[in-house]
C-alpha cells in the first residue's frame, strides 16, 4: 500500500486566501445585491503596460514562424532577459551579480516555496511574525517545522521573530541561532521595511553564525525612501550568505502572466558545496522554463518606455496606498505601512480579533481585507488592506469604512 507525505496532514486548515475566498463566496451567495470591494489579496488591477503588450505580440508572431519558433527555454532562462536583469537590477546599483547567477522562474511564490528543497530537513528556520504564509507552509510540507500548537498557533521547530508596534515591526536577532532566515522587505503583510544599515547587520549576523538568508524582494519597486536598499546585495558580504527572490508580479502586473527570478551567487557555499550548482541541478530537473513570450515581456520592462510606464503604474498604486492610509487615520484607525510598499497594516478597533474585524468589514461595509492572524500569531489584532484596487474602488471602500 502506498503512503502519503504525512507532513501535509499537519497543516492547519486551508491556505489563508482560500479561506477568505470561501467566506466571500458564501456572503455573496447569501447577499447577491451587495457589491463587494476587494482590498484583500495582493492582486493587481491595472492592465499590462503598452511596451509589454507590444513585446508579447511580437513574440507571438515569432512563435508562428518556423525560423523564429522557440521550444524549451534554457535552464537558467533566456540570456537576453538575464542580461537585462543583471544590468538594470544589480549592476546599476553597484551589485556585482552576473547573468549566470540569475535563474528565471514563473514567480517568486514558486521560488520561495521550492528553495527549501536544497537544504537539509534538520535545518531550523527563522521567520518574521507576521509572515507571508508560504515560507512556513512549504517547510511544514518538507517536515522541517515540528509539531503545531493550535493554542499558540506556532510550530515547535520554527523560530519566530515578532514584528509588532513595540519594535516598529522590525525583526530582532533571535535568541536561538537559526540555520535559515526568511526576510521579506519591504514586508508583506506589514508594509514596513528597514534601512540599508539595518539590513547590513542581518548580513553580518548571518555570516557570523553560518546562516543562509532567503531574501524576498518582491516589492522592491515600491521603495520610495533613499536609505532603503533595493537588493540585499547592496550589503557587503551578502553574496556569501543570501539568496534573493524577485518577482515581476507587483512591479509589472504579471500576476496572471507569471515571471520571476532567483539569484544564487556562485560565492555562496556550504563548506565546499556550491548552492548555485545545487539550485541549477534542481531547476534543470524540475522546471522547463518560463515561456519565451513571457520572457520577452519581462525584457520589455527594462526598456526606456517600459520603465516609464511601470513607474506610472507603481505611482498609481502608491497613490491608493496614501489615500487609504490618510483616510483610515481620519477615521480614527492606527495605521502603518503604505510608504515603501502597497500594503496598509492597521490595528483592529475595539479589541476585535482580526477575523472578527474581517467579518465586520465584509458584512457591514462589504469590503474584503486580510486578517492579520492569518500571517502568524503576532498578526492577531491587526488587519491588512492592499492598494491594488482601482482608485475609484479605493475611495468607495474608504467611504464605507468611515460610515461604520
Short mmCIF file of N, CA, C and O in Angstrom, two decimals, residues 328 331-335 346-358 360-361 380-383 401 404:
data_model
loop_
_atom_site.label_atom_id
_atom_site.label_comp_id
_atom_site.label_asym_id
_atom_site.label_seq_id
_atom_site.Cartn_x
_atom_site.Cartn_y
_atom_site.Cartn_z
N UNK A 328 -7.94 56.24 6.64
CA UNK A 328 -8.09 55.46 7.87
C UNK A 328 -7.68 56.26 9.10
O UNK A 328 -8.30 56.16 10.16
N UNK A 331 -10.38 58.43 10.03
CA UNK A 331 -11.48 57.66 10.63
C UNK A 331 -11.13 57.16 12.03
O UNK A 331 -11.95 56.48 12.67
N UNK A 332 -9.92 57.47 12.50
CA UNK A 332 -9.54 57.11 13.85
C UNK A 332 -8.76 55.81 14.00
O UNK A 332 -8.54 55.35 15.13
N UNK A 333 -8.33 55.23 12.90
CA UNK A 333 -7.58 53.98 12.97
C UNK A 333 -6.08 54.25 13.16
O UNK A 333 -5.56 55.28 12.72
N UNK A 334 -5.41 53.30 13.77
CA UNK A 334 -3.95 53.34 13.89
C UNK A 334 -3.39 52.54 12.72
O UNK A 334 -3.65 51.34 12.61
N UNK A 335 -2.61 53.20 11.85
CA UNK A 335 -2.19 52.56 10.60
C UNK A 335 -0.68 52.63 10.40
O UNK A 335 -0.01 53.53 10.89
N UNK A 346 -3.19 47.82 9.75
CA UNK A 346 -3.90 48.63 10.74
C UNK A 346 -4.25 47.83 11.98
O UNK A 346 -4.36 46.60 11.93
N UNK A 347 -4.38 48.55 13.07
CA UNK A 347 -4.77 47.93 14.34
C UNK A 347 -6.28 47.77 14.33
O UNK A 347 -7.01 48.72 14.00
N UNK A 348 -6.76 46.59 14.66
CA UNK A 348 -8.21 46.37 14.69
C UNK A 348 -8.83 47.18 15.84
O UNK A 348 -8.22 47.31 16.91
N UNK A 349 -10.01 47.72 15.64
CA UNK A 349 -10.62 48.58 16.66
C UNK A 349 -11.36 47.80 17.76
O UNK A 349 -11.74 46.64 17.56
N UNK A 350 -11.48 48.42 18.90
CA UNK A 350 -12.33 47.92 19.99
C UNK A 350 -12.01 46.48 20.39
O UNK A 350 -12.91 45.68 20.66
N UNK A 351 -10.72 46.16 20.36
CA UNK A 351 -10.26 44.84 20.79
C UNK A 351 -10.83 43.68 19.98
O UNK A 351 -10.94 42.55 20.45
N UNK A 352 -11.26 43.98 18.76
CA UNK A 352 -11.74 42.92 17.88
C UNK A 352 -10.57 42.02 17.48
O UNK A 352 -9.45 42.49 17.29
N UNK A 353 -10.82 40.72 17.33
CA UNK A 353 -9.82 39.85 16.74
C UNK A 353 -9.75 40.18 15.25
O UNK A 353 -10.66 40.80 14.70
N UNK A 354 -8.72 39.74 14.59
CA UNK A 354 -8.57 40.06 13.17
C UNK A 354 -9.67 39.40 12.33
O UNK A 354 -10.14 39.99 11.36
N UNK A 355 -10.10 38.19 12.69
CA UNK A 355 -11.18 37.55 11.94
C UNK A 355 -12.53 38.19 12.26
O UNK A 355 -13.41 38.28 11.38
N UNK A 356 -12.72 38.67 13.47
CA UNK A 356 -13.96 39.40 13.80
C UNK A 356 -14.04 40.68 12.98
O UNK A 356 -15.11 41.05 12.49
N UNK A 357 -12.90 41.34 12.83
CA UNK A 357 -12.89 42.58 12.04
C UNK A 357 -13.11 42.27 10.57
O UNK A 357 -13.78 43.03 9.85
N UNK A 358 -12.58 41.13 10.11
CA UNK A 358 -12.82 40.70 8.73
C UNK A 358 -14.32 40.56 8.49
O UNK A 358 -14.86 41.08 7.50
N UNK A 360 -16.76 41.80 10.22
CA UNK A 360 -17.41 43.09 10.43
C UNK A 360 -17.33 43.94 9.15
O UNK A 360 -18.35 44.50 8.70
N UNK A 361 -16.14 44.02 8.55
CA UNK A 361 -15.97 44.80 7.32
C UNK A 361 -16.77 44.20 6.17
O UNK A 361 -17.40 44.92 5.39
N UNK A 380 -2.23 38.82 15.14
CA UNK A 380 -3.53 38.96 15.79
C UNK A 380 -3.70 40.40 16.27
O UNK A 380 -2.80 41.00 16.85
N UNK A 381 -4.89 40.93 16.02
CA UNK A 381 -5.16 42.31 16.40
C UNK A 381 -4.80 43.31 15.32
O UNK A 381 -4.92 44.52 15.52
N UNK A 382 -4.37 42.79 14.17
CA UNK A 382 -4.03 43.65 13.03
C UNK A 382 -4.80 43.20 11.80
O UNK A 382 -5.38 42.11 11.78
N UNK A 383 -4.74 44.02 10.75
CA UNK A 383 -5.51 43.74 9.54
C UNK A 383 -4.77 44.37 8.36
O UNK A 383 -4.20 45.45 8.48
N UNK A 401 -16.06 52.46 5.00
CA UNK A 401 -15.42 52.22 6.30
C UNK A 401 -15.66 53.40 7.24
O UNK A 401 -15.90 53.21 8.44
N UNK A 404 -18.89 53.40 9.27
CA UNK A 404 -19.13 52.36 10.27
C UNK A 404 -19.17 52.94 11.69
O UNK A 404 -18.48 53.91 12.00
#
